[in-house]
Amino acid sequence: MNASYAQYYIEQDLKLLNTDYVDLLAIHHRCASPEETAEVWTALEAALHKGQAKAIGVSNFDATDLAQLQAVAKEPISVNEAHFAVGVMDYDTIKFAKEHNIQLISFSSLSAGVPMTNAVITAVATRHTVSNAAVRLKYISAHGISVLSSMSDDPEYAEEDIGIFDFDLTAADMKDLDVLQTGKRT
């Protein structure tokens, strides 16, 4: 991958979407080397300057990847979309993003090494009279991470997802859930 290929794909995507711009343009994952990632980033910066994107970001980057890109980026990294979940919290990446004003977005937040029926998650859910899924999503949100939710035809799921703003996890809840960290990282 290089800047020319990236620019070609940006142009093709805009044509396919029948639009002149997108709100967010992101690199899906780091490239084969930090140098290659930096080169592709220049294509995103060019798209930003042309008005083809309102913001530019990355996906699936960890703290090391972010630091390497940040060192050469002329435009700020707006977003890093990555997998965060109960048991799979990359605290180094969270810390780096907060220090550098990079918004984190979590995908697949309900899938992790910790089963949905884990006793700790169930106990926290019972204390708040919410579902285990709501606790898992709220835990991620409580770290300042936006949560992507899957589309569902079931309105109850949508209400449940929005319901994470109707309760707060206590410091004790957070501590209990932190213990479930599996050592896996984003």
PDB file of C-alpha atoms in Angstrom, residues 65-129:
ATOM      1  CA  ASP A  65       0.962   2.243  16.475  1.00  0.00           C
ATOM      2  CA  LEU A  66      -0.674   5.513  17.522  1.00  0.00           C
ATOM      3  CA  ALA A  67       2.605   6.940  18.833  1.00  0.00           C
ATOM      4  CA  GLN A  68       4.454   6.048  15.639  1.00  0.00           C
ATOM      5  CA  LEU A  69       1.794   7.681  13.474  1.00  0.00           C
ATOM      6  CA  GLN A  70       1.397  10.681  15.779  1.00  0.00           C
ATOM      7  CA  ALA A  71       5.134  11.388  15.420  1.00  0.00           C
ATOM      8  CA  VAL A  72       4.819  11.963  11.654  1.00  0.00           C
ATOM      9  CA  ALA A  73       1.181  13.049  11.230  1.00  0.00           C
ATOM     10  CA  LYS A  74       0.604  16.651  10.175  1.00  0.00           C
ATOM     11  CA  GLU A  75      -3.120  16.402  10.974  1.00  0.00           C
ATOM     12  CA  PRO A  76      -4.489  14.999  14.227  1.00  0.00           C
ATOM     13  CA  ILE A  77      -5.710  11.436  14.536  1.00  0.00           C
ATOM     14  CA  SER A  78      -9.374  12.053  15.397  1.00  0.00           C
ATOM     15  CA  VAL A  79     -10.520   8.510  16.110  1.00  0.00           C
ATOM     16  CA  ASN A  80      -9.255   5.021  16.847  1.00  0.00           C
ATOM     17  CA  GLU A  81     -11.888   2.319  16.452  1.00  0.00           C
ATOM     18  CA  ALA A  82     -10.781  -0.864  18.210  1.00  0.00           C
ATOM     19  CA  HIS A  83     -12.059  -3.808  20.203  1.00  0.00           C
ATOM     20  CA  PHE A  84     -12.647  -3.051  23.869  1.00  0.00           C
ATOM     21  CA  ALA A  85     -14.737  -5.289  26.115  1.00  0.00           C
ATOM     22  CA  VAL A  86     -14.998  -6.583  29.648  1.00  0.00           C
ATOM     23  CA  GLY A  87     -11.828  -8.636  29.982  1.00  0.00           C
ATOM     24  CA  VAL A  88     -10.201  -7.040  26.933  1.00  0.00           C
ATOM     25  CA  MET A  89      -9.231  -3.508  27.874  1.00  0.00           C
ATOM     26  CA  ASP A  90      -6.018  -2.096  26.435  1.00  0.00           C
ATOM     27  CA  TYR A  91      -5.235   0.458  29.131  1.00  0.00           C
ATOM     28  CA  ASP A  92      -2.056   1.665  27.381  1.00  0.00           C
ATOM     29  CA  THR A  93      -4.082   2.556  24.284  1.00  0.00           C
ATOM     30  CA  ILE A  94      -6.805   4.203  26.389  1.00  0.00           C
ATOM     31  CA  LYS A  95      -4.196   6.306  28.209  1.00  0.00           C
ATOM     32  CA  PHE A  96      -2.415   7.348  25.004  1.00  0.00           C
ATOM     33  CA  ALA A  97      -5.687   8.287  23.306  1.00  0.00           C
ATOM     34  CA  LYS A  98      -6.807  10.413  26.255  1.00  0.00           C
ATOM     35  CA  GLU A  99      -3.434  12.185  26.415  1.00  0.00           C
ATOM     36  CA  HIS A 100      -3.586  12.998  22.682  1.00  0.00           C
ATOM     37  CA  ASN A 101      -7.291  13.798  22.306  1.00  0.00           C
ATOM     38  CA  ILE A 102      -8.000  10.750  20.143  1.00  0.00           C
ATOM     39  CA  GLN A 103     -11.592   9.575  20.526  1.00  0.00           C
ATOM     40  CA  LEU A 104     -11.904   5.838  21.059  1.00  0.00           C
ATOM     41  CA  ILE A 105     -14.746   3.821  19.575  1.00  0.00           C
ATOM     42  CA  SER A 106     -15.317   0.196  20.497  1.00  0.00           C
ATOM     43  CA  PHE A 107     -16.663  -2.476  18.174  1.00  0.00           C
ATOM     44  CA  SER A 108     -17.699  -6.040  19.104  1.00  0.00           C
ATOM     45  CA  SER A 109     -18.048  -4.861  22.689  1.00  0.00           C
ATOM     46  CA  LEU A 110     -20.119  -7.865  23.725  1.00  0.00           C
ATOM     47  CA  SER A 111     -17.628 -10.422  22.452  1.00  0.00           C
ATOM     48  CA  ALA A 112     -14.652 -11.142  24.632  1.00  0.00           C
ATOM     49  CA  GLY A 113     -12.907 -13.838  26.614  1.00  0.00           C
ATOM     50  CA  VAL A 114     -15.321 -13.299  29.494  1.00  0.00           C
ATOM     51  CA  PRO A 115     -18.647 -15.115  29.034  1.00  0.00           C
ATOM     52  CA  MET A 116     -21.848 -13.052  29.072  1.00  0.00           C
ATOM     53  CA  THR A 117     -23.043 -15.146  32.023  1.00  0.00           C
ATOM     54  CA  ASN A 118     -19.962 -14.474  34.176  1.00  0.00           C
ATOM     55  CA  ALA A 119     -20.960 -14.356  37.858  1.00  0.00           C
ATOM     56  CA  VAL A 120     -19.360 -10.943  38.443  1.00  0.00           C
ATOM     57  CA  ILE A 121     -21.180  -9.397  35.488  1.00  0.00           C
ATOM     58  CA  THR A 122     -24.441 -10.997  36.636  1.00  0.00           C
ATOM     59  CA  ALA A 123     -23.996  -9.642  40.186  1.00  0.00           C
ATOM     60  CA  VAL A 124     -23.400  -6.101  38.896  1.00  0.00           C
ATOM     61  CA  ALA A 125     -26.389  -6.376  36.548  1.00  0.00           C
ATOM     62  CA  THR A 126     -28.604  -7.591  39.374  1.00  0.00           C
ATOM     63  CA  ARG A 127     -27.565  -4.651  41.604  1.00  0.00           C
ATOM     64  CA  HIS A 128     -28.598  -2.213  38.870  1.00  0.00           C
ATOM     65  CA  THR A 129     -31.599  -4.229  37.579  1.00  0.00           C
TER      66      THR A 129
END
